[in-house]
Amino acid sequence: MNFDQFSGASKYITSPELKSIVNVSIALQRPLLVKGEPGTGKTLLAHAISEALEKPLLVWNVKSTSKAIDGCYTYDTVQRLNDSRFGSKKRNVDNVEDYITLGKLGQAFTTKEQVVLLIDEIDKADPEFPNDLLQELDIMEFYVNELQKTIKAVHRPIVIITSNNEKELPDAFLRRCVFHYINFPDKELMREIVHVHFPDIKEKILENCLQQFYLLRMVKQVRKKPSTSELIDWIGVLLKAGLSEEDIEQKIPFLGTLIKKEVDLNYLKHYRKDIFESVKEK
């Protein structure tokens, strides 16, 4: 197959399965829908693909108020009305195109070179949002009513879509995507990830950090389990504080770096010793 192949990036550790599905998505020219726990690197995957393939990255951060049309273009009727009343040196009121601004999808379509387009957290938007993107992502074009013109993609972008499973995505949308679920890294893969960020970390310190981290994740009562990004932050703080291997082995310093809910923090502060003893026994 003649297409750009993704084989990983300098600071993004990928499993063979993830590399394979990225390349399947590129080869089929289908969007890649990525799901997984928060902090497993869904968003960073698009950055890694951009870096590895040396292609520009465009990021569309989806919000609860986002509409599919916003990703294509927006028409500033208010500005045009103000300019018609008060005048403007920058725009020609009679030229509608001066008031059309392309969104991230529109930019991806009109860029002269192929880009990586990240549609981040698509499940935050209205349930109809994915369906409203079906045609644009399928045939790679959209119609601008105000200009009575169709904008077609110069190059089909590499589209990465992330979801945190907050809402179910419609079947019609799913049929048009390639799918991958990023499993939470096991201890060995996590060791590789940490080494990318802290290549000089002492093995004993790393082992103690991983031991405490995975023990925390095993506590059923913890509602928000610490993620990979929080582990990296925690280790960074520990190294800057110059704590010894014994300090990390006997307790969990700076617990608020790992635990982000008050109820979890209070639970662990009061019952941590007993909890960890029971977890270790299992």
Short mmCIF file of C-alpha atoms in Angstrom, two decimals:
data_model
loop_
_atom_site.label_atom_id
_atom_site.label_comp_id
_atom_site.label_asym_id
_atom_site.label_seq_id
_atom_site.Cartn_x
_atom_site.Cartn_y
_atom_site.Cartn_z
CA MET A 1 0.00 0.00 0.00
CA ASN A 2 1.34 3.40 -1.00
CA PHE A 3 0.61 5.76 1.89
CA ASP A 4 2.37 7.49 4.77
CA GLN A 5 2.88 4.98 7.57
CA PHE A 6 2.86 5.82 11.26
CA SER A 7 5.47 4.01 13.33
CA GLY A 8 5.37 6.02 16.54
CA ALA A 9 6.81 9.33 17.74
CA SER A 10 9.77 10.33 19.88
CA LYS A 11 7.74 11.05 23.03
CA TYR A 12 4.65 8.93 22.48
CA ILE A 13 4.86 5.22 23.24
CA THR A 14 2.38 3.22 21.17
CA SER A 15 1.38 -0.42 21.23
CA PRO A 16 1.67 -2.45 18.00
CA GLU A 17 -2.15 -2.57 17.84
CA LEU A 18 -2.45 1.20 17.96
CA LYS A 19 0.20 1.71 15.26
CA SER A 20 -1.60 -0.81 13.08
CA ILE A 21 -5.05 0.77 13.41
CA VAL A 22 -3.66 4.25 12.69
CA ASN A 23 -2.21 2.94 9.45
CA VAL A 24 -5.47 1.16 8.60
CA SER A 25 -7.28 4.49 9.07
CA ILE A 26 -4.79 6.29 6.82
CA ALA A 27 -4.95 3.57 4.15
CA LEU A 28 -8.78 3.45 4.11
CA GLN A 29 -9.03 7.26 4.37
CA ARG A 30 -11.49 6.84 7.22
CA PRO A 31 -11.63 8.83 10.48
CA LEU A 32 -10.08 7.03 13.45
CA LEU A 33 -12.36 7.11 16.49
CA VAL A 34 -10.32 6.67 19.68
CA LYS A 35 -11.77 5.90 23.09
CA GLY A 36 -10.16 5.12 26.44
CA GLU A 37 -9.83 6.28 30.03
CA PRO A 38 -9.01 9.97 30.51
CA GLY A 39 -5.24 10.40 30.51
CA THR A 40 -4.45 7.43 28.25
CA GLY A 41 -3.13 9.64 25.44
CA LYS A 42 -6.08 9.90 23.07
CA THR A 43 -5.53 13.58 22.31
CA LEU A 44 -1.75 13.23 22.20
CA LEU A 45 -2.07 10.55 19.53
CA ALA A 46 -2.97 13.18 16.93
CA HIS A 47 0.05 15.25 17.97
CA ALA A 48 2.25 12.16 17.64
CA ILE A 49 0.93 11.38 14.15
CA SER A 50 1.50 15.00 13.12
CA GLU A 51 5.09 14.86 14.39
CA ALA A 52 5.91 11.46 12.92
CA LEU A 53 4.46 12.16 9.46
CA GLU A 54 5.63 15.80 9.49
CA LYS A 55 2.17 17.13 8.70
CA PRO A 56 0.50 20.23 10.17
CA LEU A 57 -1.98 19.63 13.00
CA LEU A 58 -5.37 21.35 13.26
CA VAL A 59 -7.31 20.93 16.51
CA TRP A 60 -11.07 21.30 16.78
CA ASN A 61 -11.91 21.33 20.50
CA VAL A 62 -15.56 20.33 20.71
CA LYS A 63 -17.71 21.97 23.42
CA SER A 64 -21.28 21.47 24.60
CA THR A 65 -22.32 24.45 22.46
CA SER A 66 -20.46 23.33 19.32
CA LYS A 67 -22.38 22.92 16.07
CA ALA A 68 -21.12 20.93 13.10
CA ILE A 69 -21.47 23.94 10.80
CA ASP A 70 -19.01 25.86 13.00
CA GLY A 71 -16.28 23.44 11.97
CA CYS A 72 -16.99 24.25 8.33
CA TYR A 73 -17.46 28.01 8.46
CA THR A 74 -19.11 30.90 10.29
CA TYR A 75 -20.85 33.92 8.78
CA ASP A 76 -20.52 37.10 10.85
CA THR A 77 -23.82 38.83 10.20
CA VAL A 78 -23.43 41.15 13.21
CA GLN A 79 -20.09 42.50 11.97
CA ARG A 80 -21.47 43.01 8.47
CA LEU A 81 -24.44 44.93 9.88
CA ASN A 82 -22.14 47.14 11.97
CA ASP A 83 -19.88 47.78 8.98
CA SER A 84 -22.86 48.73 6.82
CA ARG A 85 -23.91 51.28 9.44
CA PHE A 86 -20.57 52.69 10.52
CA GLY A 87 -18.25 51.76 7.64
CA SER A 88 -15.06 49.64 7.62
CA LYS A 89 -11.58 50.09 6.18
CA LYS A 90 -10.80 46.37 6.41
CA ARG A 91 -13.87 44.83 4.75
CA ASN A 92 -16.07 45.44 1.74
CA VAL A 93 -19.69 45.27 2.96
CA ASP A 94 -20.84 44.22 -0.53
CA ASN A 95 -18.45 41.24 -0.49
CA VAL A 96 -20.05 38.48 1.61
CA GLU A 97 -16.82 36.47 1.52
CA ASP A 98 -15.15 39.08 3.75
CA TYR A 99 -17.48 37.94 6.54
CA ILE A 100 -16.98 34.20 6.07
CA THR A 101 -14.43 32.55 8.37
CA LEU A 102 -13.46 28.92 7.83
CA GLY A 103 -13.60 26.59 10.83
CA LYS A 104 -11.06 23.85 11.50
CA LEU A 105 -12.72 21.43 9.09
CA GLY A 106 -12.88 24.10 6.41
CA GLN A 107 -9.22 24.94 6.98
CA ALA A 108 -8.29 21.26 6.70
CA PHE A 109 -10.13 21.04 3.37
CA THR A 110 -8.55 24.14 1.84
CA THR A 111 -4.95 23.72 3.00
CA LYS A 112 -2.57 23.05 0.12
CA GLU A 113 -0.94 20.11 1.92
CA GLN A 114 -2.47 17.19 3.78
CA VAL A 115 -3.02 17.88 7.48
CA VAL A 116 -3.88 15.91 10.59
CA LEU A 117 -7.27 17.04 11.93
CA LEU A 118 -8.09 16.30 15.57
CA ILE A 119 -11.78 16.48 16.52
CA ASP A 120 -11.35 16.33 20.27
CA GLU A 121 -14.04 15.00 22.66
CA ILE A 122 -16.84 14.72 20.12
CA ASP A 123 -19.20 13.30 22.76
CA LYS A 124 -19.32 16.67 24.57
CA ALA A 125 -21.58 18.13 21.89
CA ASP A 126 -25.27 17.70 21.16
CA PRO A 127 -26.27 14.12 20.17
CA GLU A 128 -26.99 15.30 16.61
CA PHE A 129 -23.49 16.75 16.20
CA PRO A 130 -21.86 13.53 14.82
CA ASN A 131 -24.75 12.95 12.38
CA ASP A 132 -24.41 16.51 11.10
CA LEU A 133 -20.82 15.72 10.12
CA LEU A 134 -21.61 12.55 8.15
CA GLN A 135 -21.53 14.05 4.66
CA GLU A 136 -18.54 16.30 5.31
CA LEU A 137 -16.42 13.42 6.61
CA ASP A 138 -17.69 11.01 3.97
CA ILE A 139 -17.43 12.95 0.72
CA MET A 140 -15.09 15.66 2.05
CA GLU A 141 -17.04 18.71 0.95
CA PHE A 142 -19.58 21.20 2.29
CA TYR A 143 -21.85 23.89 0.86
CA VAL A 144 -21.60 27.58 1.84
CA ASN A 145 -25.11 28.96 1.51
CA GLU A 146 -24.09 32.62 1.69
CA LEU A 147 -21.64 32.19 -1.20
CA GLN A 148 -23.69 29.58 -3.08
CA LYS A 149 -20.52 27.59 -3.43
CA THR A 150 -19.24 24.12 -2.55
CA ILE A 151 -15.86 23.77 -0.85
CA LYS A 152 -14.14 20.47 -1.58
CA ALA A 153 -11.08 19.07 0.14
CA VAL A 154 -7.83 19.64 -1.75
CA HIS A 155 -6.36 16.73 0.20
CA ARG A 156 -8.30 14.33 2.42
CA PRO A 157 -7.06 15.06 5.97
CA ILE A 158 -6.00 12.35 8.41
CA VAL A 159 -8.89 12.62 10.90
CA ILE A 160 -8.54 11.56 14.54
CA ILE A 161 -11.69 11.74 16.68
CA THR A 162 -11.61 11.26 20.45
CA SER A 163 -14.45 10.35 22.79
CA ASN A 164 -14.68 9.87 26.56
CA ASN A 165 -17.85 7.76 26.27
CA GLU A 166 -19.98 10.46 27.89
CA LYS A 167 -22.66 9.90 25.22
CA GLU A 168 -23.44 7.12 22.77
CA LEU A 169 -22.45 7.94 19.20
CA PRO A 170 -24.95 7.13 16.42
CA ASP A 171 -24.49 3.95 14.39
CA ALA A 172 -24.43 5.82 11.08
CA PHE A 173 -21.46 7.81 12.34
CA LEU A 174 -19.67 4.74 13.73
CA ARG A 175 -20.00 2.93 10.38
CA ARG A 176 -17.86 5.60 8.77
CA CYS A 177 -15.03 5.32 11.32
CA VAL A 178 -12.22 2.96 12.17
CA PHE A 179 -12.27 2.30 15.91
CA HIS A 180 -9.68 1.70 18.63
CA TYR A 181 -9.93 1.55 22.41
CA ILE A 182 -6.71 2.49 24.19
CA ASN A 183 -6.37 0.15 27.14
CA PHE A 184 -4.76 1.50 30.27
CA PRO A 185 -1.00 0.73 30.07
CA ASP A 186 0.25 -2.26 32.01
CA LYS A 187 3.28 -1.87 34.27
CA GLU A 188 5.87 -2.65 31.60
CA LEU A 189 4.42 -0.26 29.02
CA MET A 190 4.07 2.39 31.72
CA ARG A 191 7.75 1.91 32.55
CA GLU A 192 8.60 2.76 28.91
CA ILE A 193 6.33 5.81 28.98
CA VAL A 194 7.97 7.13 32.16
CA HIS A 195 11.46 6.59 30.70
CA VAL A 196 10.54 8.81 27.74
CA HIS A 197 9.82 11.68 30.13
CA PHE A 198 12.50 10.88 32.74
CA PRO A 199 15.31 8.96 31.00
CA ASP A 200 17.67 9.28 34.00
CA ILE A 201 15.27 8.16 36.73
CA LYS A 202 16.71 5.59 39.14
CA GLU A 203 15.24 2.15 38.69
CA LYS A 204 14.39 1.70 42.36
CA ILE A 205 12.55 5.03 42.51
CA LEU A 206 10.64 4.17 39.35
CA GLU A 207 9.71 0.75 40.74
CA ASN A 208 8.43 2.25 43.99
CA CYS A 209 6.44 4.90 42.11
CA LEU A 210 4.79 2.32 39.87
CA GLN A 211 4.06 0.09 42.86
CA GLN A 212 2.26 2.88 44.72
CA PHE A 213 0.49 4.11 41.59
CA TYR A 214 -0.99 0.73 40.65
CA LEU A 215 -1.95 0.05 44.26
CA LEU A 216 -3.96 3.29 44.20
CA ARG A 217 -5.69 2.22 41.01
CA MET A 218 -6.67 -1.10 42.62
CA VAL A 219 -8.59 0.58 45.45
CA LYS A 220 -12.24 0.10 44.46
CA GLN A 221 -13.47 2.99 46.60
CA VAL A 222 -11.44 5.53 44.60
CA ARG A 223 -13.93 7.14 42.21
CA LYS A 224 -11.44 8.86 39.91
CA LYS A 225 -8.44 6.65 39.45
CA PRO A 226 -5.13 8.39 38.68
CA SER A 227 -4.16 8.46 35.02
CA THR A 228 -0.91 8.30 33.08
CA SER A 229 -0.61 12.08 32.86
CA GLU A 230 -1.06 12.36 36.62
CA LEU A 231 1.62 9.74 37.20
CA ILE A 232 4.05 11.74 35.05
CA ASP A 233 3.24 14.92 37.01
CA TRP A 234 3.66 13.08 40.32
CA ILE A 235 7.03 11.61 39.42
CA GLY A 236 8.19 15.03 38.22
CA VAL A 237 7.29 16.55 41.59
CA LEU A 238 9.00 13.71 43.49
CA LEU A 239 12.22 14.13 41.52
CA LYS A 240 12.24 17.90 42.00
CA ALA A 241 11.67 17.44 45.73
CA GLY A 242 14.65 15.07 45.89
CA LEU A 243 12.80 12.41 47.89
CA SER A 244 14.53 9.10 48.60
CA GLU A 245 13.43 5.64 47.54
CA GLU A 246 12.38 4.92 51.13
CA ASP A 247 10.18 8.05 51.28
CA ILE A 248 8.22 6.83 48.27
CA GLU A 249 8.08 3.23 49.44
CA GLN A 250 6.64 4.03 52.87
CA LYS A 251 4.07 6.67 51.89
CA ILE A 252 2.62 8.59 48.97
CA PRO A 253 3.96 12.15 49.09
CA PHE A 254 2.02 14.91 47.32
CA LEU A 255 -1.09 12.72 47.09
CA GLY A 256 -3.07 15.62 45.64
CA THR A 257 -1.05 15.30 42.44
CA LEU A 258 -2.58 11.86 41.85
CA ILE A 259 -5.99 12.12 43.51
CA LYS A 260 -8.30 14.89 42.32
CA LYS A 261 -11.57 14.31 44.19
CA GLU A 262 -12.07 15.45 47.77
CA VAL A 263 -13.99 12.31 48.72
CA ASP A 264 -11.17 10.10 47.42
CA LEU A 265 -8.52 12.19 49.16
CA ASN A 266 -10.31 12.03 52.50
CA TYR A 267 -10.90 8.30 52.19
CA LEU A 268 -7.26 7.54 51.42
CA LYS A 269 -5.91 9.85 54.14
CA HIS A 270 -7.96 8.11 56.81
CA TYR A 271 -7.73 4.51 55.65
CA ARG A 272 -4.65 4.34 53.45
CA LYS A 273 -2.58 1.95 55.57
CA ASP A 274 -5.35 -0.62 56.00
CA ILE A 275 -6.42 -0.32 52.36
CA PHE A 276 -2.96 -0.87 50.96
CA GLU A 277 -2.31 -3.83 53.22
CA SER A 278 -5.49 -5.50 51.99
CA VAL A 279 -4.71 -4.68 48.35
CA LYS A 280 -1.16 -6.04 48.64
CA GLU A 281 -2.51 -9.28 50.11
CA LYS A 282 -4.75 -9.73 47.08
#
